[in-house]
Short mmCIF file of C-alpha atoms and ligand atoms in Angstrom, two decimals:
data_model
loop_
_atom_site.label_atom_id
_atom_site.label_comp_id
_atom_site.label_asym_id
_atom_site.label_seq_id
_atom_site.Cartn_x
_atom_site.Cartn_y
_atom_site.Cartn_z
CA MET A 3 -3.12 21.91 11.51
CA SER A 4 -0.55 23.47 9.17
CA GLN A 5 -1.02 22.99 5.46
CA PRO A 6 1.22 20.73 3.42
CA SER A 7 4.11 22.51 1.76
CA GLU A 8 4.59 23.05 -2.05
CA ARG A 9 6.26 19.61 -2.26
CA GLY A 10 3.24 17.78 -1.03
CA LEU A 11 3.32 14.79 1.26
CA PHE A 12 3.35 11.14 0.18
CA ILE A 13 1.86 8.74 2.67
CA VAL A 14 1.69 5.02 1.85
CA PHE A 15 -0.47 2.44 3.60
CA GLU A 16 1.05 -1.04 3.51
CA GLY A 17 0.12 -4.45 4.92
CA GLY A 18 -0.89 -8.01 4.10
CA GLU A 19 -4.33 -9.17 3.13
CA GLY A 20 -7.16 -8.07 5.43
CA ALA A 21 -5.11 -5.46 7.30
CA GLY A 22 -7.89 -2.89 6.84
CA LYS A 23 -5.89 -0.46 4.72
CA GLY A 24 -8.89 0.67 2.62
CA SER A 25 -11.08 1.51 5.63
CA VAL A 26 -8.29 3.21 7.57
CA LEU A 27 -7.31 5.25 4.51
CA SER A 28 -10.90 6.47 4.02
CA ALA A 29 -11.27 7.39 7.66
CA VAL A 30 -7.99 9.31 7.61
CA ALA A 31 -9.00 11.07 4.40
CA GLU A 32 -12.29 12.28 5.97
CA TRP A 33 -10.40 13.49 9.03
CA LEU A 34 -7.90 15.47 6.83
CA GLN A 35 -10.87 16.95 4.92
CA ALA A 36 -12.35 18.14 8.18
CA GLN A 37 -9.03 19.96 8.79
CA GLY A 38 -9.31 21.70 5.42
CA ILE A 39 -6.81 19.45 3.62
CA GLU A 40 -8.15 17.68 0.50
CA PRO A 41 -6.00 14.54 0.12
CA LEU A 42 -5.62 12.66 -3.13
CA CYS A 43 -6.55 9.01 -2.37
CA THR A 44 -5.19 6.36 -4.70
CA ARG A 45 -4.14 2.74 -4.81
CA ALA A 46 -1.80 0.26 -6.48
CA PRO A 47 -2.16 -1.63 -8.61
CA GLY A 48 -4.93 0.20 -10.50
CA GLY A 49 -4.55 3.89 -9.63
CA THR A 50 -4.92 4.95 -13.30
CA PRO A 51 -7.34 3.71 -16.01
CA GLU A 52 -4.42 1.95 -17.71
CA GLY A 53 -3.38 0.46 -14.35
CA GLN A 54 -6.92 -0.80 -13.86
CA VAL A 55 -6.38 -2.99 -16.95
CA ILE A 56 -3.17 -4.30 -15.47
CA ARG A 57 -4.93 -4.91 -12.11
CA SER A 58 -7.73 -6.97 -13.66
CA ALA A 59 -5.19 -9.06 -15.57
CA LEU A 60 -3.05 -9.61 -12.49
CA VAL A 61 -5.14 -10.29 -9.48
CA GLN A 62 -8.08 -12.30 -10.85
CA SER A 63 -8.51 -15.87 -9.60
CA GLY A 64 -6.84 -18.34 -11.91
CA ALA A 65 -4.27 -15.91 -13.36
CA ASN A 66 -0.95 -17.76 -13.65
CA TRP A 67 1.87 -15.32 -14.38
CA GLU A 68 5.54 -16.04 -14.19
CA PRO A 69 6.83 -14.22 -11.10
CA SER A 70 9.05 -11.97 -13.30
CA ALA A 71 6.06 -11.14 -15.52
CA GLU A 72 4.03 -10.30 -12.41
CA LEU A 73 6.81 -8.02 -11.25
CA LEU A 74 7.08 -6.26 -14.57
CA MET A 75 3.33 -5.66 -14.65
CA MET A 76 3.36 -4.20 -11.14
CA MET A 77 6.15 -1.93 -12.27
CA ALA A 78 4.35 -0.92 -15.45
CA ASP A 79 1.41 0.02 -13.22
CA ARG A 80 3.82 1.95 -10.98
CA ALA A 81 5.40 3.93 -13.80
CA GLN A 82 2.01 5.03 -15.07
CA HIS A 83 0.74 5.72 -11.55
CA VAL A 84 3.78 7.82 -10.57
CA GLY A 85 4.01 9.62 -13.91
CA ARG A 86 0.31 10.48 -14.30
CA VAL A 87 -1.08 10.75 -10.76
CA ILE A 88 1.42 10.77 -7.88
CA ARG A 89 4.20 13.09 -9.16
CA PRO A 90 1.82 15.73 -10.49
CA ALA A 91 -0.16 15.71 -7.23
CA LEU A 92 3.00 16.07 -5.10
CA ALA A 93 4.26 18.84 -7.39
CA ALA A 94 0.97 20.66 -6.77
CA GLY A 95 1.58 20.40 -3.00
CA ARG A 96 -1.17 17.79 -2.34
CA VAL A 97 -1.22 15.19 0.41
CA VAL A 98 -1.27 11.83 -1.37
CA LEU A 99 -2.70 8.82 0.52
CA CYS A 100 -1.72 5.68 -1.39
CA ASP A 101 -2.93 2.14 -0.72
CA ARG A 102 0.28 0.11 -1.40
CA PHE A 103 3.53 1.12 -3.20
CA VAL A 104 7.02 -0.43 -3.51
CA GLY A 105 6.86 -1.96 -0.03
CA SER A 106 4.25 -4.31 -1.41
CA THR A 107 6.43 -5.26 -4.38
CA LEU A 108 9.32 -6.09 -2.01
CA ALA A 109 6.96 -8.05 0.26
CA TYR A 110 4.95 -9.95 -2.39
CA GLN A 111 7.26 -10.35 -5.38
CA GLY A 112 10.38 -10.30 -3.19
CA GLY A 113 9.49 -12.08 0.11
CA GLY A 114 6.52 -14.01 -1.29
CA ARG A 115 7.69 -14.99 -4.77
CA GLY A 116 11.44 -15.01 -4.03
CA LEU A 117 12.63 -12.38 -6.58
CA SER A 118 15.68 -10.39 -5.59
CA SER A 119 15.43 -7.03 -3.80
CA LYS A 120 18.19 -5.71 -6.06
CA LEU A 121 16.10 -6.47 -9.22
CA ILE A 122 13.04 -4.86 -7.64
CA GLY A 123 15.06 -1.82 -6.57
CA ASP A 124 16.48 -1.39 -10.06
CA LEU A 125 13.10 -1.58 -11.71
CA GLN A 126 11.56 0.72 -9.02
CA ALA A 127 14.28 3.30 -9.89
CA VAL A 128 12.98 3.34 -13.48
CA ALA A 129 9.29 3.22 -12.57
CA ALA A 130 9.25 5.76 -9.76
CA ALA A 131 12.22 7.91 -10.84
CA GLY A 132 12.93 9.32 -7.39
CA VAL A 133 9.43 9.42 -5.92
CA SER A 134 9.40 7.69 -2.52
CA ALA A 135 7.07 7.76 0.48
CA ASP A 136 7.54 10.35 3.22
CA LEU A 137 5.98 7.74 5.48
CA ASN A 138 4.96 4.11 5.07
CA ILE A 139 2.31 3.05 7.56
CA LEU A 140 2.45 -0.69 8.07
CA LEU A 141 -0.89 -2.06 9.28
CA ASP A 142 0.40 -5.33 10.71
CA VAL A 143 -1.88 -8.32 11.22
CA PRO A 144 -1.01 -12.04 11.41
CA PRO A 145 -1.95 -13.64 8.08
CA ALA A 146 -4.24 -16.21 9.72
CA ILE A 147 -6.44 -13.35 10.94
CA GLY A 148 -6.04 -11.09 7.87
CA LEU A 149 -6.80 -13.79 5.30
CA LYS A 150 -10.06 -14.70 7.03
CA ARG A 151 -11.11 -11.01 7.01
CA SER A 152 -10.13 -10.55 3.39
CA LEU A 153 -11.86 -13.72 2.07
CA LYS A 154 -15.04 -12.67 3.92
CA ARG A 155 -14.95 -9.22 2.28
CA LEU A 156 -14.26 -10.62 -1.22
CA ALA A 157 -17.25 -13.00 -0.82
CA GLU A 158 -19.49 -10.15 0.33
CA GLU A 159 -18.41 -8.02 -2.63
CA LYS A 160 -18.63 -11.02 -4.97
CA SER A 161 -15.11 -10.09 -6.11
CA SER A 162 -12.89 -12.52 -8.05
CA GLU A 163 -9.69 -10.49 -7.24
CA ASP A 164 -8.47 -13.22 -4.97
CA LEU A 165 -5.26 -14.48 -6.67
CA PHE A 166 -3.05 -13.67 -3.69
CA GLU A 167 -5.63 -14.64 -1.01
CA ARG A 168 -5.64 -18.17 -2.49
CA LEU A 169 -1.87 -18.62 -1.96
CA ASP A 170 -0.79 -20.69 1.06
CA LEU A 171 -0.20 -19.32 4.58
CA GLY A 172 3.59 -19.70 4.14
CA PHE A 173 3.50 -17.17 1.26
CA HIS A 174 1.63 -14.68 3.45
CA GLU A 175 3.99 -15.32 6.42
CA ARG A 176 6.92 -14.38 4.11
CA VAL A 177 5.05 -11.23 2.98
CA ARG A 178 4.50 -10.20 6.58
CA ALA A 179 8.18 -10.90 7.53
CA SER A 180 9.34 -8.77 4.58
CA PHE A 181 7.12 -5.85 5.62
CA LEU A 182 8.39 -6.00 9.20
CA GLU A 183 11.95 -6.23 8.02
CA GLN A 184 11.54 -3.22 5.73
CA ALA A 185 10.08 -1.23 8.63
CA ALA A 186 12.79 -2.26 11.06
CA GLY A 187 15.48 -1.30 8.49
CA ASP A 188 14.17 2.19 7.84
CA PRO A 189 12.46 3.55 10.98
CA GLU A 190 12.62 7.11 9.65
CA HIS A 191 10.20 6.22 6.83
CA TRP A 192 8.11 3.43 8.38
CA THR A 193 5.81 3.07 11.31
CA VAL A 194 4.22 -0.23 12.37
CA ILE A 195 0.71 -0.24 13.75
CA ASP A 196 -0.97 -3.29 15.34
CA ALA A 197 -4.01 -3.74 13.09
CA ARG A 198 -5.62 -6.56 15.08
CA ARG A 199 -7.26 -3.93 17.24
CA PRO A 200 -10.63 -2.21 16.52
CA ILE A 201 -10.44 0.16 13.56
CA ALA A 202 -11.11 3.28 15.68
CA GLU A 203 -7.98 2.63 17.71
CA VAL A 204 -5.97 1.95 14.55
CA VAL A 205 -7.22 5.20 12.92
CA ASP A 206 -6.31 7.20 16.10
CA ASP A 207 -2.76 5.89 15.94
CA VAL A 208 -2.45 6.74 12.24
CA LYS A 209 -3.72 10.29 12.90
CA GLN A 210 -1.00 10.76 15.59
CA GLN A 211 1.67 9.61 13.13
CA LEU A 212 0.40 11.96 10.47
CA LEU A 213 0.21 14.91 12.79
CA SER A 214 3.78 14.34 13.73
CA VAL A 215 4.92 14.06 10.09
CA ILE A 216 2.98 17.17 9.04
CA GLU A 217 4.35 19.18 11.98
CA HIS A 218 7.98 18.18 11.50
CA ARG A 219 8.32 19.00 7.85
P1 LIG B 11 -5.20 -4.90 -2.70
O1 LIG B 11 -5.87 -6.17 -2.39
O2 LIG B 11 -4.55 -4.27 -1.56
O3 LIG B 11 -6.02 -3.98 -3.51
O4 LIG B 11 -3.94 -5.31 -3.69
C1 LIG B 11 -4.07 -6.19 -4.70
C2 LIG B 11 -3.00 -7.26 -4.57
O5 LIG B 11 -1.87 -6.86 -5.29
C3 LIG B 11 -2.58 -7.59 -3.17
O6 LIG B 11 -2.81 -8.97 -2.96
C4 LIG B 11 -1.12 -7.32 -3.14
C5 LIG B 11 -0.72 -7.32 -4.58
N1 LIG B 11 0.46 -6.46 -4.92
C6 LIG B 11 1.68 -7.07 -5.27
O7 LIG B 11 1.78 -8.27 -5.27
N2 LIG B 11 2.72 -6.28 -5.60
C7 LIG B 11 2.61 -4.88 -5.62
O8 LIG B 11 3.61 -4.24 -5.95
C8 LIG B 11 1.34 -4.30 -5.27
C9 LIG B 11 1.25 -2.82 -5.28
C10 LIG B 11 0.32 -5.08 -4.92
#
């Protein structure tokens, strides 16, 4: 496999709750390592120590933020994440694998909470200052299936980061519709993978997509 160029490669994994992003991202990172590519793996919110503070305040059960406050906090996390982690890694030519980015903001704060895409786009322009994904990989799963998976995992991990999981199915259906709409509107930068299937099959599809992106750059 050819090495990433000086500009690096920014790959974002998106999807609703329980889509399996974390497991797929880890499997793909191991596969890249076996090819001699050391990816930088990160996530949003919470990809910096400062962002971790924002994450804990945002996604704990019982948090009750105004939608606009929630959006501003996601964007504060983004500015810190891009400035301190993502941009320097790309400038150093690294492959960055990121669990969620602006697609999630458009899906959750836009589709889910009803905030305008224009407002989100304007704030994203400030927070990310030109950094955007080379490829967004949407792991698509119907919310009824994903939420069940996600609540099971949170219970196993005794995690209280379940703010979004506790929202109704209608919210999660809007999140999914927004992701699918984003993907349909920008096929050059999005690919949709059916994540209802066994993880090995999902990982194989993601590898094919990455090979094609790496080879065509
Ligand atoms: P995670 O469960 O994938 O780690 O993400 C934490 C939650 O944060 C998840 O429910 C989606 C939500 N989120 C947003 O609402 N807006 C955003 O911009 C991001 C990055 C995540």
